[in-house]
Coordinates of C-alpha atoms and ligand atoms in Angstrom, one line a residue:
M1493 CA 0.0 0.0 0.0
E1494 CA 2.3 2.7 -1.2
M1495 CA -0.6 5.2 -1.1
K1496 CA -0.7 5.0 2.7
E1497 CA 2.8 6.6 2.9
K1498 CA 1.7 9.8 1.3
E1499 CA 1.2 12.7 3.7
T1500 CA -1.8 14.9 3.6
L1501 CA -1.4 18.6 2.8
L1502 CA -4.1 21.1 3.5
V1503 CA -3.8 24.4 1.6
A1504 CA -6.1 27.2 2.8
L1505 CA -6.3 29.8 0.1
G1506 CA -7.1 33.4 1.1
G1507 CA -9.4 35.6 -0.9
N1508 CA -6.5 37.2 -2.7
A1509 CA -5.8 33.9 -4.5
L1510 CA -8.8 35.0 -6.6
I1511 CA -9.0 38.8 -6.4
R1512 CA -5.9 40.9 -5.7
K1513 CA -6.1 44.2 -3.9
G1514 CA -7.1 46.9 -6.3
Q1515 CA -8.7 44.6 -8.9
K1516 CA -12.3 44.7 -9.8
G1517 CA -12.6 40.9 -9.5
T1518 CA -13.8 40.0 -13.0
V1519 CA -14.0 36.3 -13.8
E1520 CA -11.0 36.6 -16.1
E1521 CA -8.9 38.1 -13.3
Q1522 CA -10.0 35.4 -10.9
F1523 CA -9.0 32.6 -13.3
E1524 CA -5.7 34.2 -14.0
N1525 CA -4.8 34.8 -10.3
L1526 CA -5.7 31.2 -9.4
R1527 CA -3.0 29.9 -11.7
V1528 CA -0.3 30.9 -9.2
P1529 CA -1.3 28.9 -6.2
V1530 CA -3.0 26.1 -8.2
G1531 CA 0.0 25.5 -10.4
Q1532 CA 2.0 24.8 -7.3
I1533 CA -0.7 22.6 -5.8
A1534 CA -0.8 20.6 -9.0
R1535 CA 2.9 19.9 -8.7
L1536 CA 2.6 19.1 -5.0
S1537 CA -0.1 16.6 -5.7
R1538 CA 2.6 14.2 -7.0
K1539 CA 4.0 14.1 -3.5
Y1540 CA 1.0 14.7 -1.2
R1541 CA -2.6 14.0 -0.8
I1542 CA -4.3 17.4 -1.2
I1543 CA -7.2 19.2 0.5
I1544 CA -7.9 22.8 -0.6
T1545 CA -10.0 25.2 1.4
H1546 CA -10.7 28.8 0.4
G1547 CA -12.2 32.1 1.5
N1548 CA -15.2 33.8 -0.1
G1549 CA -15.2 37.4 1.3
P1550 CA -15.3 39.4 -2.0
Q1551 CA -17.6 36.9 -3.8
V1552 CA -20.2 36.7 -1.1
G1553 CA -20.0 40.5 -0.8
N1554 CA -20.8 40.8 -4.5
L1555 CA -23.8 38.4 -4.2
L1556 CA -25.1 40.5 -1.3
L1557 CA -24.7 43.6 -3.4
Q1558 CA -26.6 42.0 -6.3
Q1559 CA -29.5 41.2 -3.8
E1560 CA -29.5 44.7 -2.3
S1561 CA -29.8 46.2 -5.8
C1562 CA -32.7 44.1 -7.0
S1563 CA -36.2 43.9 -5.5
A1564 CA -37.7 41.8 -8.3
V1565 CA -36.6 38.5 -6.7
P1566 CA -36.8 37.3 -3.1
R1567 CA -33.7 37.8 -1.0
L1568 CA -31.7 34.7 -0.1
P1569 CA -30.4 34.0 3.4
L1570 CA -26.6 34.2 3.9
E1571 CA -26.2 30.4 4.2
I1572 CA -27.6 30.0 0.6
L1573 CA -25.1 32.7 -0.6
V1574 CA -22.2 30.8 1.1
A1575 CA -23.4 27.7 -0.7
Q1576 CA -23.4 29.6 -4.0
T1577 CA -19.8 30.8 -3.5
Q1578 CA -18.7 27.3 -2.7
G1579 CA -20.1 26.3 -6.1
Q1580 CA -18.6 29.2 -8.1
I1581 CA -15.2 29.2 -6.4
G1582 CA -15.1 25.4 -6.3
Y1583 CA -15.7 25.4 -10.0
M1584 CA -13.0 27.9 -10.7
I1585 CA -10.4 26.1 -8.6
E1586 CA -11.3 22.7 -9.9
S1587 CA -11.3 23.7 -13.6
T1588 CA -8.0 25.6 -13.2
L1589 CA -6.5 22.6 -11.4
D1590 CA -7.7 20.3 -14.1
S1591 CA -6.0 22.2 -16.9
L1592 CA -2.8 22.7 -15.0
L1593 CA -2.6 19.0 -14.1
M1594 CA -3.1 18.4 -17.8
E1595 CA -0.4 21.0 -18.8
Q1596 CA 2.0 19.4 -16.2
K1597 CA 1.1 15.9 -17.5
I1598 CA -0.1 14.7 -14.1
A1599 CA -3.7 14.6 -15.2
P1600 CA -4.7 11.1 -15.9
Q1601 CA -4.1 9.7 -12.4
K1602 CA -5.7 12.5 -10.6
L1603 CA -9.3 12.7 -9.3
I1604 CA -10.7 16.0 -8.1
V1605 CA -14.0 16.8 -6.3
S1606 CA -15.5 20.0 -5.0
L1607 CA -17.7 19.3 -2.0
L1608 CA -20.4 21.5 -0.5
S1609 CA -19.6 21.6 3.2
Y1610 CA -21.6 22.4 6.2
V1611 CA -19.9 23.3 9.5
T1612 CA -21.8 23.2 12.7
V1613 CA -21.7 25.9 15.3
H1614 CA -23.2 26.2 18.8
E1615 CA -26.5 28.0 19.0
G1616 CA -25.3 29.4 22.3
D1617 CA -22.0 30.7 20.9
P1618 CA -21.5 34.2 22.5
A1619 CA -20.6 35.5 19.0
F1620 CA -24.4 35.4 18.2
R1621 CA -25.0 38.1 20.8
H1622 CA -22.2 40.3 19.4
P1623 CA -22.1 40.2 15.6
T1624 CA -18.7 41.7 14.6
K1625 CA -17.9 40.6 11.1
P1626 CA -18.7 43.2 8.4
I1627 CA -19.9 41.7 5.2
G1628 CA -21.1 43.0 1.8
P1629 CA -21.4 46.5 0.5
V1630 CA -21.0 49.8 2.3
L1631 CA -24.4 51.3 2.8
S1632 CA -25.5 54.9 2.9
E1633 CA -26.7 56.1 6.3
A1634 CA -30.3 56.2 5.1
D1635 CA -30.1 52.6 3.7
A1636 CA -28.4 51.5 6.9
M1637 CA -31.3 52.7 9.0
K1638 CA -33.9 50.8 7.1
H1639 CA -31.8 47.7 6.6
P1640 CA -33.5 44.5 8.0
Y1641 CA -30.2 43.1 9.4
P1642 CA -27.8 44.3 12.2
V1643 CA -25.6 47.1 10.8
Q1644 CA -22.5 48.8 12.3
L1645 CA -20.5 51.8 11.4
T1646 CA -17.1 50.4 10.3
E1647 CA -13.9 52.2 9.1
K1648 CA -15.3 52.0 5.5
G1649 CA -18.8 53.2 6.5
Y1650 CA -22.1 51.5 7.4
R1651 CA -22.0 47.7 6.8
R1652 CA -24.1 44.7 7.6
V1653 CA -22.5 42.7 10.4
V1654 CA -22.9 39.0 11.2
A1655 CA -21.8 36.7 14.0
S1656 CA -18.6 34.8 13.5
P1657 CA -19.0 31.7 15.8
R1658 CA -16.4 29.1 16.3
P1659 CA -16.6 26.0 14.1
V1660 CA -17.5 22.9 16.0
T1661 CA -17.4 20.1 13.5
I1662 CA -17.3 19.6 9.7
V1663 CA -20.4 17.7 8.8
E1664 CA -18.8 15.9 5.8
K1665 CA -15.6 14.9 7.6
N1666 CA -16.1 11.2 7.0
E1667 CA -16.8 11.7 3.3
I1668 CA -13.7 13.9 3.0
R1669 CA -11.5 11.4 4.9
K1670 CA -12.7 8.6 2.5
L1671 CA -12.0 10.7 -0.6
I1672 CA -8.5 11.6 0.7
E1673 CA -7.8 7.9 1.4
M1674 CA -8.7 7.3 -2.2
D1675 CA -6.3 10.0 -3.3
F1676 CA -8.9 12.5 -4.5
I1677 CA -7.9 16.1 -4.4
V1678 CA -10.7 17.6 -2.3
I1679 CA -11.9 21.2 -2.5
C1680 CA -14.1 21.9 0.6
C1681 CA -15.1 24.1 3.5
G1682 CA -15.2 27.2 1.1
G1683 CA -15.9 30.4 2.9
G1684 CA -15.5 28.7 6.3
G1685 CA -18.3 26.3 5.4
I1686 CA -22.1 26.8 5.3
P1687 CA -22.9 27.6 9.0
V1688 CA -25.5 25.4 10.5
V1689 CA -26.8 24.5 14.0
R1690 CA -28.1 21.1 15.0
E1691 CA -31.9 20.9 15.5
G1692 CA -32.6 17.5 16.8
R1693 CA -31.7 15.2 14.0
S1694 CA -31.4 17.8 11.3
F1695 CA -29.4 21.0 10.6
A1696 CA -30.6 24.5 10.1
G1697 CA -28.7 27.2 8.4
V1698 CA -27.8 30.4 10.4
D1699 CA -26.9 33.9 9.5
A1700 CA -23.2 33.8 10.3
V1701 CA -19.8 33.6 8.7
I1702 CA -17.3 31.1 10.1
D1703 CA -13.6 32.1 9.8
K1704 CA -12.1 29.9 7.0
D1705 CA -8.8 29.5 8.8
L1706 CA -10.5 28.2 12.0
A1707 CA -12.8 25.9 9.9
S1708 CA -9.7 24.6 8.1
A1709 CA -7.9 23.8 11.4
T1710 CA -11.0 21.9 12.6
L1711 CA -11.1 20.0 9.3
A1712 CA -7.4 19.3 9.5
K1713 CA -7.8 17.8 13.0
E1714 CA -10.9 15.8 12.1
V1715 CA -9.4 14.2 9.0
G1716 CA -5.8 13.8 10.2
V1717 CA -3.9 16.3 8.0
D1718 CA -0.1 16.2 8.4
I1719 CA 0.8 19.6 7.0
F1720 CA -1.4 22.8 7.2
C1721 CA -0.4 25.6 4.9
I1722 CA -2.3 29.0 5.1
A1723 CA -1.6 31.0 1.9
T1724 CA -2.3 34.7 2.1
D1725 CA -1.2 38.1 0.8
V1726 CA 1.8 38.7 3.0
E1727 CA 5.0 36.8 3.2
G1728 CA 4.3 35.4 6.6
V1729 CA 3.9 36.5 10.2
A1730 CA 5.4 39.8 11.3
L1731 CA 6.2 41.5 14.5
N1732 CA 5.0 45.1 14.6
Y1733 CA 3.2 44.6 11.3
G1734 CA 2.6 47.8 9.4
R1735 CA 5.0 49.8 11.5
R1736 CA 8.6 50.9 11.0
E1737 CA 10.1 48.1 13.1
E1738 CA 8.1 45.5 11.2
K1739 CA 9.9 42.2 11.1
F1740 CA 8.8 39.0 9.3
L1741 CA 9.6 35.9 11.2
R1742 CA 10.8 32.6 9.7
T1743 CA 10.0 30.4 12.7
I1744 CA 8.0 30.9 15.9
T1745 CA 7.4 28.4 18.6
T1746 CA 3.9 27.8 19.9
A1747 CA 4.8 29.4 23.3
E1748 CA 6.2 32.5 21.5
A1749 CA 3.0 32.7 19.3
R1750 CA 0.9 32.7 22.5
R1751 CA 3.0 35.5 24.0
L1752 CA 2.8 37.6 20.8
I1753 CA -1.0 37.2 20.8
Q1754 CA -1.0 38.6 24.3
E1755 CA 1.2 41.5 23.2
G1756 CA -1.3 42.3 20.5
H1757 CA 0.9 41.7 17.4
F1758 CA -1.9 40.1 15.4
E1759 CA -5.0 41.8 14.2
G1760 CA -8.3 40.2 15.0
G1761 CA -10.2 38.8 11.9
T1762 CA -7.0 38.6 9.7
M1763 CA -3.7 37.3 11.2
L1764 CA -5.0 36.3 14.6
P1765 CA -7.3 33.5 13.4
K1766 CA -4.5 32.2 11.3
I1767 CA -2.2 31.9 14.3
E1768 CA -5.0 30.4 16.4
A1769 CA -5.7 27.9 13.7
A1770 CA -2.0 26.9 13.5
L1771 CA -1.9 26.5 17.3
E1772 CA -5.0 24.5 17.3
F1773 CA -3.8 22.2 14.5
L1774 CA -0.4 21.5 16.2
A1775 CA -2.1 20.9 19.6
G1776 CA -4.4 18.4 17.9
G1777 CA -1.4 16.4 16.6
G1778 CA -0.6 18.1 13.3
R1779 CA 3.0 17.8 12.1
R1780 CA 3.8 21.1 10.3
S1781 CA 2.0 24.4 10.2
L1782 CA 3.0 27.2 7.8
I1783 CA 1.7 30.7 7.0
T1784 CA 3.1 32.0 3.7
S1785 CA 2.2 34.0 0.6
I1786 CA 0.1 32.7 -2.3
G1787 CA 3.2 32.7 -4.5
A1788 CA 5.5 30.8 -2.2
I1789 CA 3.6 27.7 -1.1
E1790 CA 6.2 25.3 -2.5
R1791 CA 9.1 27.3 -1.1
A1792 CA 7.5 27.4 2.3
L1793 CA 7.2 23.6 2.3
D1794 CA 10.9 23.5 1.5
G1795 CA 11.6 25.7 4.5
K1796 CA 12.7 28.6 2.3
A1797 CA 9.8 31.1 2.7
G1798 CA 7.0 31.9 5.0
T1799 CA 6.6 31.4 8.7
E1800 CA 6.6 28.0 10.3
I1801 CA 5.0 27.6 13.7
V1802 CA 6.7 24.8 15.7
I1803 CA 5.9 23.2 19.0
G1804 CA 8.2 24.5 21.7
D1805 CA 8.9 27.0 24.5
Ligands
ADP2897 P1 -6.9 36.1 3.8 O1 -7.9 36.5 2.8 O2 -5.7 35.4 3.2 O3 -7.5 35.3 5.0 P2 -6.5 38.3 5.6 O4 -6.6 39.8 5.1 O5 -7.6 37.8 6.4 O6 -6.3 37.4 4.3 O7 -5.2 38.2 6.4 C1 -3.9 38.6 5.9 C2 -3.6 40.1 6.5 O8 -3.3 40.0 7.8 C3 -2.5 40.8 5.8 O9 -2.8 41.3 4.6 C4 -2.1 41.8 6.9 O10 -2.7 43.0 6.6 C5 -2.8 41.3 8.2 N1 -1.9 41.2 9.4 C6 -2.3 41.6 10.6 N2 -1.4 41.4 11.5 C7 -0.3 40.8 10.9 C8 1.0 40.4 11.3 N3 1.4 40.5 12.5 N4 1.8 39.8 10.3 C9 1.4 39.8 9.0 N5 0.2 40.2 8.6 C10 -0.7 40.7 9.5
MG2898 MG1 -9.0 36.1 6.4

């Protein structure tokens, strides 16, 4: 069983894998941008079993904007929009991967699947009492006042805010584990997963957005991932990020990471959940945990780029 020897690599792609800062986010741009991380993932699939997770911030924001600007059709709840983005982004990643595997002549042996994924959250999660995550378009004050959802004044202006509860479990974990054992490349947990709560024997969607890095860590633990690589738009983890004394780190121990969290080096909602996800993954038995840029996934795995978080004092 040679297959058993292959390690499993989970790559979590940030929103910038599809839409770079300053771009409009046309479909052409998104397909072009995807070639950078997906080309690397295609090569890595020779050596590793692969799981790909991804964000959906700009895409779900655009769907919300489409809804806000059209009263002719009924509004859809957020969980349906998340499901839509899993479909559209899953399709874009899968078809890009398919053509790059073909170009790299790895195609015939590779099976790929994009999976709609639900992630359960606790109904009693304190996040539901304090929605903090801004989503969708900036609203005028007048629109904000008559908006049917909770709205907050953010740095950019008035925006709808939703709860960002902690992921509890990935509903399709057994399916994903089986697919990985069969050496499928699995694209799943898009946008942090479709948020659901358990109601007796069934699930009900909720108006929330789960952080994709935390959902990826939960998935990684549940399916036994060996290497967890978070790919984003900075080269790694920095001390004093954005200030003159900014310094990117190549390695940090888990104890150091906890200290840096206390000292406030990581912004909530962006780098903080990535560090928390890395810590959670290592605590759950993961082997390697990396945070790197979209363009340097392979180099990070070789220890030549990015930040590696390692267990230690
Ligand atoms: P993604 O879509 O990949 O999840 P995010 O915007 O959520 O991207 O997170 C990446 C961002 O985290 C960077 O662009 C940077 O602005 C921010 N950030 C905050 N603190 C730090 C830090 N200490 N080191 C590096 N980046 C940081
Ligand atoms: Mg993020």
